[in-house]
Short mmCIF file of C-alpha atoms and ligand atoms in Angstrom, two decimals:
data_model
loop_
_atom_site.label_atom_id
_atom_site.label_comp_id
_atom_site.label_asym_id
_atom_site.label_seq_id
_atom_site.Cartn_x
_atom_site.Cartn_y
_atom_site.Cartn_z
CA MET A 1 0.03 -0.06 0.19
CA LYS A 2 1.18 3.40 -0.92
CA SER A 3 1.47 5.58 1.96
CA ILE A 4 1.10 9.21 0.81
CA ARG A 5 1.47 11.83 4.05
CA ILE A 6 1.42 15.63 3.88
CA GLY A 7 3.69 18.64 5.82
CA PHE A 8 3.63 22.30 6.36
CA GLY A 9 6.42 25.11 7.01
CA PHE A 10 6.07 28.96 8.25
CA ASP A 11 9.16 30.72 8.44
CA THR A 12 10.33 34.50 9.50
CA HIS A 13 13.27 36.27 9.32
CA GLN A 14 14.08 40.23 9.58
CA LEU A 15 15.66 41.89 7.02
CA VAL A 16 18.14 44.24 8.44
CA GLU A 17 21.12 46.28 6.78
CA GLY A 18 24.54 44.76 6.64
CA ARG A 19 23.27 41.07 5.33
CA GLU A 20 23.49 38.87 2.48
CA LEU A 21 19.70 38.53 1.65
CA TRP A 22 20.19 34.20 0.49
CA LEU A 23 16.76 33.00 -0.56
CA GLY A 24 15.77 29.37 -2.15
CA GLY A 25 19.57 28.63 -2.11
CA ILE A 26 21.03 31.69 -3.62
CA LYS A 27 22.32 34.79 -2.87
CA ILE A 28 20.30 37.76 -4.18
CA GLU A 29 21.68 41.60 -4.42
CA HIS A 30 19.29 43.65 -2.19
CA HIS A 31 20.54 46.54 -0.23
CA LYS A 32 19.34 43.93 3.05
CA GLY A 33 19.46 41.00 3.97
CA ALA A 34 17.61 38.16 6.19
CA LEU A 35 19.14 38.02 9.70
CA GLY A 36 19.56 34.78 11.79
CA HIS A 37 22.00 32.29 13.26
CA SER A 38 22.87 30.53 9.47
CA ASP A 39 22.44 32.14 5.90
CA ALA A 40 19.24 32.77 7.06
CA ASP A 41 17.40 31.63 4.16
CA VAL A 42 13.59 31.32 5.48
CA LEU A 43 12.72 29.97 1.97
CA ILE A 44 14.75 26.32 2.89
CA HIS A 45 13.64 26.87 6.53
CA ALA A 46 10.14 26.36 5.94
CA ILE A 47 10.53 23.87 2.96
CA CYS A 48 12.56 22.04 5.69
CA ASP A 49 9.97 21.92 8.38
CA ALA A 50 7.42 20.96 5.50
CA LEU A 51 9.44 18.20 5.18
CA LEU A 52 10.24 17.24 8.21
CA GLY A 53 6.11 17.38 9.50
CA ALA A 54 5.10 15.57 6.32
CA ALA A 55 7.62 12.56 8.01
CA ASN A 56 6.52 13.94 11.64
CA LEU A 57 10.21 14.57 12.36
CA ARG A 58 9.70 17.43 14.55
CA ASP A 59 11.44 20.44 13.06
CA ILE A 60 13.95 22.52 12.01
CA GLY A 61 14.67 24.06 15.18
CA PHE A 62 14.90 20.43 17.12
CA HIS A 63 17.38 18.96 14.50
CA PHE A 64 19.64 21.90 14.21
CA SER A 65 19.63 24.36 16.91
CA ASN A 66 20.02 28.07 16.56
CA THR A 67 21.92 28.64 19.80
CA ASP A 68 24.53 25.23 18.00
CA ASP A 69 28.19 26.83 16.48
CA ARG A 70 27.81 23.87 14.70
CA TRP A 71 25.07 26.02 12.46
CA LYS A 72 25.84 29.39 12.54
CA GLY A 73 26.97 31.33 9.50
CA ILE A 74 25.73 27.56 8.23
CA ASP A 75 24.91 27.75 4.23
CA SER A 76 20.89 26.58 4.73
CA LYS A 77 21.43 24.59 1.54
CA ILE A 78 23.65 21.78 3.94
CA LEU A 79 20.29 21.62 6.50
CA LEU A 80 17.96 20.95 3.53
CA LEU A 81 20.66 18.31 3.08
CA GLU A 82 20.53 16.73 6.28
CA SER A 83 16.28 16.70 6.24
CA CYS A 84 16.25 14.97 2.90
CA LYS A 85 18.56 12.42 4.53
CA LEU A 86 16.09 12.02 7.60
CA ILE A 87 13.42 11.61 5.11
CA TYR A 88 14.93 9.07 3.07
CA GLU A 89 16.26 7.06 6.05
CA LYS A 90 12.57 6.79 7.04
CA GLY A 91 12.05 5.18 3.41
CA TYR A 92 10.38 8.02 2.47
CA LYS A 93 10.52 9.62 -1.41
CA ILE A 94 9.56 13.37 -1.75
CA SER A 95 6.67 13.90 -4.39
CA ASN A 96 6.77 17.30 -4.50
CA ILE A 97 7.63 21.17 -3.02
CA ASP A 98 4.91 24.12 -3.39
CA SER A 99 5.96 27.20 -1.85
CA THR A 100 4.85 30.98 -1.58
CA LEU A 101 7.74 33.58 -0.66
CA CYS A 102 6.08 36.81 0.79
CA LEU A 103 8.50 39.99 0.31
CA GLU A 104 7.85 44.17 -0.77
CA ALA A 105 11.75 44.41 -2.47
CA PRO A 106 13.47 42.48 -4.17
CA LYS A 107 11.51 41.34 -7.61
CA ILE A 108 11.73 38.08 -6.86
CA ASN A 109 10.35 36.20 -10.03
CA PRO A 110 13.79 36.70 -12.21
CA HIS A 111 15.29 34.11 -9.71
CA ILE A 112 12.55 31.81 -9.13
CA THR A 113 14.39 29.30 -11.79
CA LYS A 114 17.43 29.58 -10.54
CA MET A 115 15.77 29.11 -7.18
CA GLN A 116 14.49 25.72 -8.58
CA THR A 117 17.59 24.45 -10.10
CA THR A 118 19.61 24.61 -7.02
CA LEU A 119 16.86 23.31 -4.13
CA ALA A 120 16.80 20.67 -6.69
CA ASP A 121 20.44 19.55 -6.79
CA CYS A 122 20.41 19.87 -3.03
CA MET A 123 17.07 17.18 -2.19
CA GLN A 124 18.17 15.09 -5.36
CA ILE A 125 14.28 15.69 -6.87
CA ASN A 126 13.51 17.18 -10.33
CA SER A 127 13.13 20.93 -10.25
CA ASN A 128 9.40 20.37 -11.76
CA ASP A 129 8.50 18.74 -8.66
CA ILE A 130 9.66 22.71 -6.70
CA SER A 131 7.36 25.48 -7.43
CA ILE A 132 8.04 28.64 -6.02
CA LYS A 133 6.08 31.43 -5.88
CA ALA A 134 5.96 35.34 -4.76
CA THR A 135 4.23 37.65 -3.69
CA THR A 136 3.98 41.26 -1.61
CA ASN A 137 2.44 42.22 1.55
CA GLU A 138 0.65 45.15 -0.24
CA HIS A 139 2.66 47.36 2.29
CA LEU A 140 1.13 46.15 5.06
CA GLY A 141 2.56 45.00 8.38
CA TYR A 142 6.29 44.02 9.30
CA VAL A 143 6.49 42.27 5.72
CA GLY A 144 4.75 45.14 4.10
CA ARG A 145 7.17 47.99 5.56
CA GLN A 146 10.16 45.84 4.50
CA GLU A 147 11.51 44.54 7.99
CA GLY A 148 10.47 40.94 7.17
CA VAL A 149 10.19 38.17 4.93
CA ASN A 150 8.35 35.02 5.01
CA ALA A 151 8.14 31.70 3.74
CA TYR A 152 5.63 28.96 3.33
CA ALA A 153 6.06 25.58 1.95
CA THR A 154 3.77 23.07 1.41
CA ALA A 155 5.64 19.43 1.07
CA LEU A 156 3.84 15.88 0.01
CA ILE A 157 6.05 12.61 0.36
CA TYR A 158 5.29 8.88 -0.19
CA MET A 159 6.24 5.67 0.61
CA SER A 160 6.18 3.04 -2.06
MG1 MG B 201 14.62 30.49 9.65
#
């Protein structure tokens, strides 16, 4: 019998001057970057939580604590790779990811194809199985004021 499971992930990070902006595994030129213990790639963190949630493997903070020096400044692609390893070790395969980035600036659409291929490489799946969407917050709230960035992701995993 085929077992299919769904997972959901959310993450948020502050946007501040003097930090690099890493989203979906790539560096994007911008005058602000996300603040965090790692490279603060909010999209990857949401995807990790969606994957871990689908397999009932707790969350990203449980596996990669933000007080652990091992993960300080780390490339979040390593956290994604490790999360996928946990999924694969439990016998699951990844069907697809759907995600949304929510930020006011910069424009994300020109970068989506590169994000998809970068994440697909990291997860060892087809880039056609990673959907990345982007939206603004219509100038509302902390996202609208460009003080922060949100990401949402769902993941479908299965065991055949
Ligand atoms: Mg995070």
